[in-house]
Amino acid sequence: MSRKSVQFLTGAFLLLTGCSFFESSSDIVSSPFTSSSASFAGKETKYQEEVSSYTYAYVSSSTADYAGFRKGLAELAGKYGITNWEAQPITYNAIGRGLKKAKLKGIEYETFKKNLSAGELNKMQDIDAGYRSQD
């Protein structure tokens, strides 16, 4: 099988399985960070730190503009080449860490968690995991 056939089949498989990262239109579908695991881990960590800080700043601003938050988060993800941030557990884990930094508890935490996750159970669980990781 030729290299182009393998690239096409790999790209088609990743597209069908929901992969959301693209380097360029001429490359196969892959992580936005790089092929080296050290670079990937570093950029993934930086992305999570920025999402956490963004969440903290948003919550601290005392506005409840969830649409504005999601728009800003999309722009931040785009900076890292992440085209479908809403499907990335690392995004919600980082949101949870930001909520913990903001010292949210009880009903206030639950309200932000529900709204920032659009009420989706798996996303709320990822937020909880990030929140707990800050203990």
CSV table of N, CA and C in Angstrom, one decimal:
chain,number,residue,atom,x,y,z
A,1,MET,N,0.9,-1.2,0.0
A,1,MET,CA,0.0,0.0,0.0
A,1,MET,C,0.9,1.2,0.0
A,2,SER,N,0.6,2.2,-0.8
A,2,SER,CA,1.4,3.4,-0.9
A,2,SER,C,1.2,4.3,0.4
A,3,ARG,N,2.2,5.2,0.5
A,3,ARG,CA,2.2,6.1,1.7
A,3,ARG,C,0.9,7.0,1.7
A,4,LYS,N,0.6,7.5,0.5
A,4,LYS,CA,-0.6,8.3,0.3
A,4,LYS,C,-1.9,7.5,0.7
A,5,SER,N,-2.0,6.3,0.4
A,5,SER,CA,-3.1,5.5,0.7
A,5,SER,C,-3.2,5.3,2.2
A,6,VAL,N,-2.1,5.0,2.9
A,6,VAL,CA,-2.0,4.9,4.3
A,6,VAL,C,-2.4,6.2,5.0
A,7,GLN,N,-1.9,7.3,4.5
A,7,GLN,CA,-2.3,8.6,5.0
A,7,GLN,C,-3.8,8.9,4.9
A,8,PHE,N,-4.3,8.5,3.7
A,8,PHE,CA,-5.7,8.7,3.5
A,8,PHE,C,-6.6,7.9,4.5
A,9,LEU,N,-6.2,6.6,4.6
A,9,LEU,CA,-7.0,5.7,5.4
A,9,LEU,C,-6.8,6.1,6.9
A,10,THR,N,-5.6,6.5,7.3
A,10,THR,CA,-5.4,7.0,8.7
A,10,THR,C,-6.3,8.2,9.0
A,11,GLY,N,-6.2,9.1,8.0
A,11,GLY,CA,-7.0,10.4,8.2
A,11,GLY,C,-8.5,10.1,8.2
A,12,ALA,N,-9.0,9.2,7.4
A,12,ALA,CA,-10.4,8.9,7.4
A,12,ALA,C,-10.8,8.2,8.7
A,13,PHE,N,-10.0,7.3,9.2
A,13,PHE,CA,-10.2,6.6,10.4
A,13,PHE,C,-10.3,7.6,11.6
A,14,LEU,N,-9.4,8.5,11.6
A,14,LEU,CA,-9.3,9.5,12.7
A,14,LEU,C,-10.5,10.4,12.6
A,15,LEU,N,-10.9,10.8,11.4
A,15,LEU,CA,-12.0,11.7,11.2
A,15,LEU,C,-13.3,11.0,11.7
A,16,LEU,N,-13.5,9.7,11.3
A,16,LEU,CA,-14.7,8.9,11.7
A,16,LEU,C,-14.7,8.7,13.2
A,17,THR,N,-13.6,8.6,13.8
A,17,THR,CA,-13.6,8.3,15.3
A,17,THR,C,-13.7,9.6,16.1
A,18,GLY,N,-13.8,10.7,15.5
A,18,GLY,CA,-14.0,11.9,16.2
A,18,GLY,C,-12.8,12.7,16.5
A,19,CYS,N,-11.6,12.4,15.9
A,19,CYS,CA,-10.4,13.2,16.2
A,19,CYS,C,-10.7,14.6,15.8
A,20,SER,N,-10.2,15.6,16.6
A,20,SER,CA,-10.6,17.0,16.3
A,20,SER,C,-9.3,17.8,16.1
A,21,PHE,N,-8.2,17.3,15.8
A,21,PHE,CA,-7.0,18.1,15.7
A,21,PHE,C,-6.5,18.0,14.2
A,22,PHE,N,-6.1,19.1,13.7
A,22,PHE,CA,-5.6,19.2,12.3
A,22,PHE,C,-4.4,20.1,12.3
A,23,GLU,N,-3.3,19.6,11.7
A,23,GLU,CA,-2.1,20.4,11.5
A,23,GLU,C,-2.3,21.3,10.3
A,24,SER,N,-2.6,20.8,9.2
A,24,SER,CA,-2.8,21.6,8.0
A,24,SER,C,-3.6,20.7,7.0
A,25,SER,N,-4.1,21.3,6.0
A,25,SER,CA,-4.9,20.6,5.0
A,25,SER,C,-4.0,19.6,4.2
A,26,SER,N,-2.7,19.8,4.1
A,26,SER,CA,-1.9,18.9,3.4
A,26,SER,C,-1.3,17.8,4.2
A,27,ASP,N,-1.5,17.8,5.5
A,27,ASP,CA,-1.0,16.8,6.4
A,27,ASP,C,-2.1,15.9,6.8
A,28,ILE,N,-1.8,14.7,7.4
A,28,ILE,CA,-2.8,13.8,7.9
A,28,ILE,C,-3.3,14.4,9.2
A,29,VAL,N,-4.4,13.9,9.6
A,29,VAL,CA,-5.0,14.3,10.9
A,29,VAL,C,-4.1,13.9,12.0
A,30,SER,N,-3.8,14.8,13.0
A,30,SER,CA,-2.9,14.5,14.1
A,30,SER,C,-3.1,15.4,15.2
A,31,SER,N,-2.3,15.3,16.3
A,31,SER,CA,-2.4,16.2,17.4
A,31,SER,C,-1.9,17.6,17.0
A,32,PRO,N,-2.5,18.6,17.6
A,32,PRO,CA,-2.1,19.9,17.3
A,32,PRO,C,-0.7,20.3,17.9
A,33,PHE,N,-0.3,19.5,18.8
A,33,PHE,CA,0.9,19.9,19.6
A,33,PHE,C,2.2,19.5,18.8
A,34,THR,N,2.5,18.3,18.6
A,34,THR,CA,3.6,17.8,17.7
A,34,THR,C,3.7,16.3,17.9
A,35,SER,N,4.5,15.6,17.2
A,35,SER,CA,4.6,14.2,17.3
A,35,SER,C,5.4,13.8,18.5
A,36,SER,N,6.3,14.6,19.0
A,36,SER,CA,7.1,14.2,20.1
A,36,SER,C,6.3,14.3,21.4
A,37,SER,N,6.4,13.2,22.2
A,37,SER,CA,5.6,13.2,23.4
A,37,SER,C,5.9,14.3,24.4
A,38,ALA,N,7.2,14.6,24.4
A,38,ALA,CA,7.6,15.7,25.4
A,38,ALA,C,7.0,17.0,24.9
A,39,SER,N,7.0,17.4,23.7
A,39,SER,CA,6.4,18.6,23.2
A,39,SER,C,4.9,18.6,23.4
A,40,PHE,N,4.3,17.4,23.1
A,40,PHE,CA,2.9,17.3,23.3
A,40,PHE,C,2.5,17.6,24.8
A,41,ALA,N,3.2,16.9,25.7
A,41,ALA,CA,2.9,17.1,27.1
A,41,ALA,C,3.1,18.5,27.5
A,42,GLY,N,4.1,19.2,27.0
A,42,GLY,CA,4.4,20.6,27.4
A,42,GLY,C,3.3,21.5,26.9
A,43,LYS,N,2.9,21.3,25.7
A,43,LYS,CA,1.8,22.2,25.1
A,43,LYS,C,0.5,21.9,25.7
A,44,GLU,N,0.2,20.6,26.0
A,44,GLU,CA,-1.0,20.2,26.6
A,44,GLU,C,-1.1,20.9,28.0
A,45,THR,N,0.0,20.8,28.7
A,45,THR,CA,0.1,21.4,30.1
A,45,THR,C,-0.2,22.9,30.0
A,46,LYS,N,0.5,23.6,29.0
A,46,LYS,CA,0.3,25.0,28.8
A,46,LYS,C,-1.2,25.3,28.5
A,47,TYR,N,-1.8,24.6,27.6
A,47,TYR,CA,-3.2,24.8,27.3
A,47,TYR,C,-4.0,24.7,28.5
A,48,GLN,N,-3.8,23.6,29.3
A,48,GLN,CA,-4.6,23.4,30.5
A,48,GLN,C,-4.4,24.6,31.5
A,49,GLU,N,-3.2,25.0,31.7
A,49,GLU,CA,-2.9,26.1,32.6
A,49,GLU,C,-3.6,27.4,32.1
A,50,GLU,N,-3.7,27.6,30.8
A,50,GLU,CA,-4.3,28.8,30.3
A,50,GLU,C,-5.9,28.7,30.5
A,51,VAL,N,-6.4,27.5,30.3
A,51,VAL,CA,-7.8,27.3,30.4
A,51,VAL,C,-8.2,27.5,31.9
A,52,SER,N,-7.4,27.0,32.8
A,52,SER,CA,-7.6,27.1,34.2
A,52,SER,C,-7.6,28.6,34.6
A,53,SER,N,-6.6,29.3,34.2
A,53,SER,CA,-6.4,30.8,34.5
A,53,SER,C,-7.6,31.6,33.9
A,54,TYR,N,-8.0,31.2,32.7
A,54,TYR,CA,-9.1,31.9,32.0
A,54,TYR,C,-10.4,31.7,32.8
A,55,THR,N,-10.6,30.4,33.3
A,55,THR,CA,-11.8,30.1,34.1
A,55,THR,C,-11.8,30.9,35.4
A,56,TYR,N,-10.6,30.9,36.0
A,56,TYR,CA,-10.5,31.7,37.3
A,56,TYR,C,-10.8,33.2,37.1
A,57,ALA,N,-10.3,33.7,36.0
A,57,ALA,CA,-10.5,35.2,35.7
A,57,ALA,C,-12.0,35.4,35.4
A,58,TYR,N,-12.6,34.5,34.7
A,58,TYR,CA,-14.0,34.6,34.3
A,58,TYR,C,-14.9,34.6,35.6
A,59,VAL,N,-14.6,33.6,36.4
A,59,VAL,CA,-15.4,33.4,37.6
A,59,VAL,C,-15.2,34.6,38.5
A,60,SER,N,-14.0,35.1,38.6
A,60,SER,CA,-13.7,36.2,39.5
A,60,SER,C,-14.3,37.5,39.0
A,61,SER,N,-14.6,37.6,37.7
A,61,SER,CA,-15.2,38.8,37.2
A,61,SER,C,-16.7,39.0,37.6
A,62,SER,N,-17.2,38.0,38.1
A,62,SER,CA,-18.6,38.0,38.6
A,62,SER,C,-19.7,38.2,37.5
A,63,THR,N,-19.3,37.9,36.2
A,63,THR,CA,-20.3,38.0,35.2
A,63,THR,C,-20.8,36.6,34.9
A,64,ALA,N,-22.0,36.5,34.5
A,64,ALA,CA,-22.6,35.1,34.2
A,64,ALA,C,-22.8,35.0,32.7
A,65,ASP,N,-21.9,35.5,31.9
A,65,ASP,CA,-22.0,35.4,30.4
A,65,ASP,C,-21.4,34.1,29.9
A,66,TYR,N,-22.2,33.0,30.0
A,66,TYR,CA,-21.7,31.7,29.6
A,66,TYR,C,-21.3,31.7,28.1
A,67,ALA,N,-22.1,32.3,27.3
A,67,ALA,CA,-21.8,32.3,25.9
A,67,ALA,C,-20.5,33.0,25.6
A,68,GLY,N,-20.2,34.1,26.3
A,68,GLY,CA,-19.0,34.8,26.2
A,68,GLY,C,-17.8,34.0,26.7
A,69,PHE,N,-18.0,33.2,27.8
A,69,PHE,CA,-17.0,32.3,28.3
A,69,PHE,C,-16.6,31.3,27.2
A,70,ARG,N,-17.7,30.7,26.6
A,70,ARG,CA,-17.4,29.6,25.6
A,70,ARG,C,-16.7,30.2,24.4
A,71,LYS,N,-17.1,31.4,24.0
A,71,LYS,CA,-16.5,32.1,22.9
A,71,LYS,C,-15.0,32.3,23.2
A,72,GLY,N,-14.7,32.8,24.3
A,72,GLY,CA,-13.3,33.0,24.7
A,72,GLY,C,-12.5,31.7,24.8
A,73,LEU,N,-13.2,30.7,25.3
A,73,LEU,CA,-12.5,29.4,25.4
A,73,LEU,C,-12.2,28.8,24.0
A,74,ALA,N,-13.1,29.0,23.1
A,74,ALA,CA,-12.9,28.6,21.7
A,74,ALA,C,-11.7,29.3,21.1
A,75,GLU,N,-11.6,30.6,21.3
A,75,GLU,CA,-10.4,31.3,20.8
A,75,GLU,C,-9.1,30.8,21.4
A,76,LEU,N,-9.2,30.6,22.7
A,76,LEU,CA,-8.0,30.0,23.4
A,76,LEU,C,-7.6,28.7,22.8
A,77,ALA,N,-8.6,27.8,22.6
A,77,ALA,CA,-8.3,26.5,22.1
A,77,ALA,C,-7.7,26.6,20.7
A,78,GLY,N,-8.3,27.6,19.9
A,78,GLY,CA,-7.8,27.8,18.5
A,78,GLY,C,-6.3,28.2,18.5
A,79,LYS,N,-5.9,28.9,19.5
A,79,LYS,CA,-4.5,29.3,19.6
A,79,LYS,C,-3.6,28.0,19.7
A,80,TYR,N,-4.1,26.9,20.2
A,80,TYR,CA,-3.4,25.7,20.3
A,80,TYR,C,-3.7,24.7,19.2
A,81,GLY,N,-4.5,25.1,18.2
A,81,GLY,CA,-4.9,24.3,17.1
A,81,GLY,C,-6.0,23.3,17.4
A,82,ILE,N,-6.7,23.5,18.5
A,82,ILE,CA,-7.7,22.5,18.9
A,82,ILE,C,-9.0,23.0,18.3
A,83,THR,N,-9.6,22.3,17.4
A,83,THR,CA,-10.8,22.7,16.7
A,83,THR,C,-12.1,22.3,17.4
A,84,ASN,N,-12.0,21.3,18.3
A,84,ASN,CA,-13.2,20.8,18.9
A,84,ASN,C,-12.9,20.7,20.4
A,85,TRP,N,-12.7,21.8,21.0
A,85,TRP,CA,-12.3,21.8,22.5
A,85,TRP,C,-13.5,21.3,23.3
A,86,GLU,N,-14.7,21.4,22.9
A,86,GLU,CA,-15.8,20.9,23.6
A,86,GLU,C,-15.8,19.4,23.8
A,87,ALA,N,-15.0,18.7,23.0
A,87,ALA,CA,-15.0,17.2,23.1
A,87,ALA,C,-13.7,16.7,23.9
A,88,GLN,N,-12.9,17.7,24.4
A,88,GLN,CA,-11.7,17.4,25.0
A,88,GLN,C,-11.8,17.3,26.5
A,89,PRO,N,-11.7,16.2,27.2
A,89,PRO,CA,-11.7,16.1,28.6
A,89,PRO,C,-10.7,17.0,29.3
A,90,ILE,N,-9.6,17.2,28.7
A,90,ILE,CA,-8.6,18.1,29.4
A,90,ILE,C,-9.1,19.5,29.5
A,91,THR,N,-10.0,19.9,28.6
A,91,THR,CA,-10.5,21.3,28.8
A,91,THR,C,-11.4,21.4,30.0
A,92,TYR,N,-12.2,20.4,30.3
A,92,TYR,CA,-13.1,20.4,31.4
A,92,TYR,C,-12.3,20.2,32.7
A,93,ASN,N,-11.3,19.4,32.6
A,93,ASN,CA,-10.5,19.1,33.8
A,93,ASN,C,-9.8,20.5,34.2
A,94,ALA,N,-9.3,21.2,33.3
A,94,ALA,CA,-8.7,22.5,33.5
A,94,ALA,C,-9.8,23.5,34.0
A,95,ILE,N,-11.0,23.5,33.5
A,95,ILE,CA,-12.0,24.3,34.0
A,95,ILE,C,-12.2,24.0,35.5
A,96,GLY,N,-12.3,22.8,35.9
A,96,GLY,CA,-12.4,22.4,37.3
A,96,GLY,C,-11.3,23.0,38.2
A,97,ARG,N,-10.1,23.0,37.7
A,97,ARG,CA,-9.0,23.5,38.4
A,97,ARG,C,-9.1,25.0,38.6
A,98,GLY,N,-9.7,25.7,37.5
A,98,GLY,CA,-9.9,27.1,37.6
A,98,GLY,C,-11.0,27.4,38.6
A,99,LEU,N,-12.0,26.6,38.7
A,99,LEU,CA,-13.1,26.8,39.7
A,99,LEU,C,-12.6,26.6,41.1
A,100,LYS,N,-11.7,25.7,41.3
A,100,LYS,CA,-11.0,25.5,42.6
A,100,LYS,C,-10.2,26.7,43.0
A,101,LYS,N,-9.4,27.2,42.0
A,101,LYS,CA,-8.6,28.4,42.3
A,101,LYS,C,-9.4,29.6,42.7
A,102,ALA,N,-10.6,29.6,42.2
A,102,ALA,CA,-11.6,30.7,42.5
A,102,ALA,C,-12.3,30.5,43.8
A,103,LYS,N,-12.0,29.3,44.4
A,103,LYS,CA,-12.5,29.0,45.8
A,103,LYS,C,-14.0,28.8,45.8
A,104,LEU,N,-14.6,28.4,44.7
A,104,LEU,CA,-16.0,28.1,44.6
A,104,LEU,C,-16.3,26.9,45.4
A,105,LYS,N,-17.5,26.9,46.1
A,105,LYS,CA,-17.9,25.7,46.8
A,105,LYS,C,-19.5,25.7,46.8
A,106,GLY,N,-20.0,24.6,47.1
A,106,GLY,CA,-21.4,24.4,47.3
A,106,GLY,C,-22.2,24.7,46.0
A,107,ILE,N,-23.3,25.5,46.2
A,107,ILE,CA,-24.2,25.8,45.1
A,107,ILE,C,-23.6,26.6,44.0
A,108,GLU,N,-22.7,27.5,44.5
A,108,GLU,CA,-22.0,28.4,43.5
A,108,GLU,C,-21.1,27.5,42.5
A,109,TYR,N,-20.4,26.6,43.1
A,109,TYR,CA,-19.6,25.7,42.3
A,109,TYR,C,-20.5,24.8,41.4
A,110,GLU,N,-21.5,24.3,42.0
A,110,GLU,CA,-22.4,23.4,41.2
A,110,GLU,C,-23.1,24.2,40.0
A,111,THR,N,-23.4,25.4,40.3
A,111,THR,CA,-24.1,26.2,39.2
A,111,THR,C,-23.1,26.5,38.1
A,112,PHE,N,-21.9,26.9,38.4
A,112,PHE,CA,-20.9,27.1,37.3
A,112,PHE,C,-20.6,25.8,36.6
A,113,LYS,N,-20.4,24.7,37.4
A,113,LYS,CA,-20.1,23.4,36.8
A,113,LYS,C,-21.1,23.0,35.8
A,114,LYS,N,-22.4,23.2,36.2
A,114,LYS,CA,-23.5,22.8,35.3
A,114,LYS,C,-23.5,23.7,34.0
A,115,ASN,N,-23.4,25.0,34.2
A,115,ASN,CA,-23.5,25.9,33.1
A,115,ASN,C,-22.3,25.8,32.2
A,116,LEU,N,-21.1,25.6,32.7
A,116,LEU,CA,-19.9,25.6,31.9
A,116,LEU,C,-19.8,24.2,31.1
A,117,SER,N,-20.5,23.2,31.6
A,117,SER,CA,-20.4,21.9,31.0
A,117,SER,C,-21.7,21.7,30.1
A,118,ALA,N,-22.5,22.7,30.0
A,118,ALA,CA,-23.8,22.5,29.3
A,118,ALA,C,-24.6,21.4,29.9
A,119,GLY,N,-24.4,21.1,31.2
A,119,GLY,CA,-25.2,20.0,31.8
A,119,GLY,C,-24.9,18.6,31.4
A,120,GLU,N,-23.8,18.4,30.7
A,120,GLU,CA,-23.4,17.1,30.2
A,120,GLU,C,-22.7,16.3,31.3
A,121,LEU,N,-23.2,15.1,31.7
A,121,LEU,CA,-22.6,14.4,32.8
A,121,LEU,C,-21.1,14.1,32.7
A,122,ASN,N,-20.7,13.6,31.6
A,122,ASN,CA,-19.2,13.3,31.4
A,122,ASN,C,-18.4,14.6,31.6
A,123,LYS,N,-18.8,15.7,31.1
A,123,LYS,CA,-18.1,17.0,31.2
A,123,LYS,C,-18.1,17.4,32.7
A,124,MET,N,-19.2,17.3,33.4
A,124,MET,CA,-19.3,17.6,34.8
A,124,MET,C,-18.3,16.7,35.6
A,125,GLN,N,-18.2,15.5,35.2
A,125,GLN,CA,-17.3,14.6,35.9
A,125,GLN,C,-15.9,15.0,35.7
A,126,ASP,N,-15.5,15.4,34.5
A,126,ASP,CA,-14.2,15.9,34.2
A,126,ASP,C,-13.9,17.2,35.0
A,127,ILE,N,-14.9,18.1,35.1
A,127,ILE,CA,-14.7,19.3,35.9
A,127,ILE,C,-14.5,18.9,37.4
A,128,ASP,N,-15.3,17.9,37.9
A,128,ASP,CA,-15.1,17.5,39.3
A,128,ASP,C,-13.6,16.9,39.5
A,129,ALA,N,-13.2,16.1,38.5
A,129,ALA,CA,-11.8,15.5,38.6
A,129,ALA,C,-10.8,16.6,38.7
A,130,GLY,N,-10.9,17.7,37.9
A,130,GLY,CA,-10.0,18.8,37.9
A,130,GLY,C,-10.0,19.6,39.2
A,131,TYR,N,-11.2,19.7,39.7
A,131,TYR,CA,-11.5,20.4,41.0
A,131,TYR,C,-10.8,19.7,42.1
A,132,ARG,N,-11.0,18.4,42.1
A,132,ARG,CA,-10.4,17.5,43.2
A,132,ARG,C,-8.9,17.5,43.1
A,133,SER,N,-8.3,17.6,41.9
A,133,SER,CA,-6.9,17.5,41.7
A,133,SER,C,-6.1,18.7,42.3
A,134,GLN,N,-6.8,19.7,42.7
A,134,GLN,CA,-6.2,20.9,43.3
A,134,GLN,C,-6.2,20.8,44.8
A,135,ASP,N,-6.6,19.7,45.4
A,135,ASP,CA,-6.5,19.5,46.8
A,135,ASP,C,-5.1,19.3,47.3
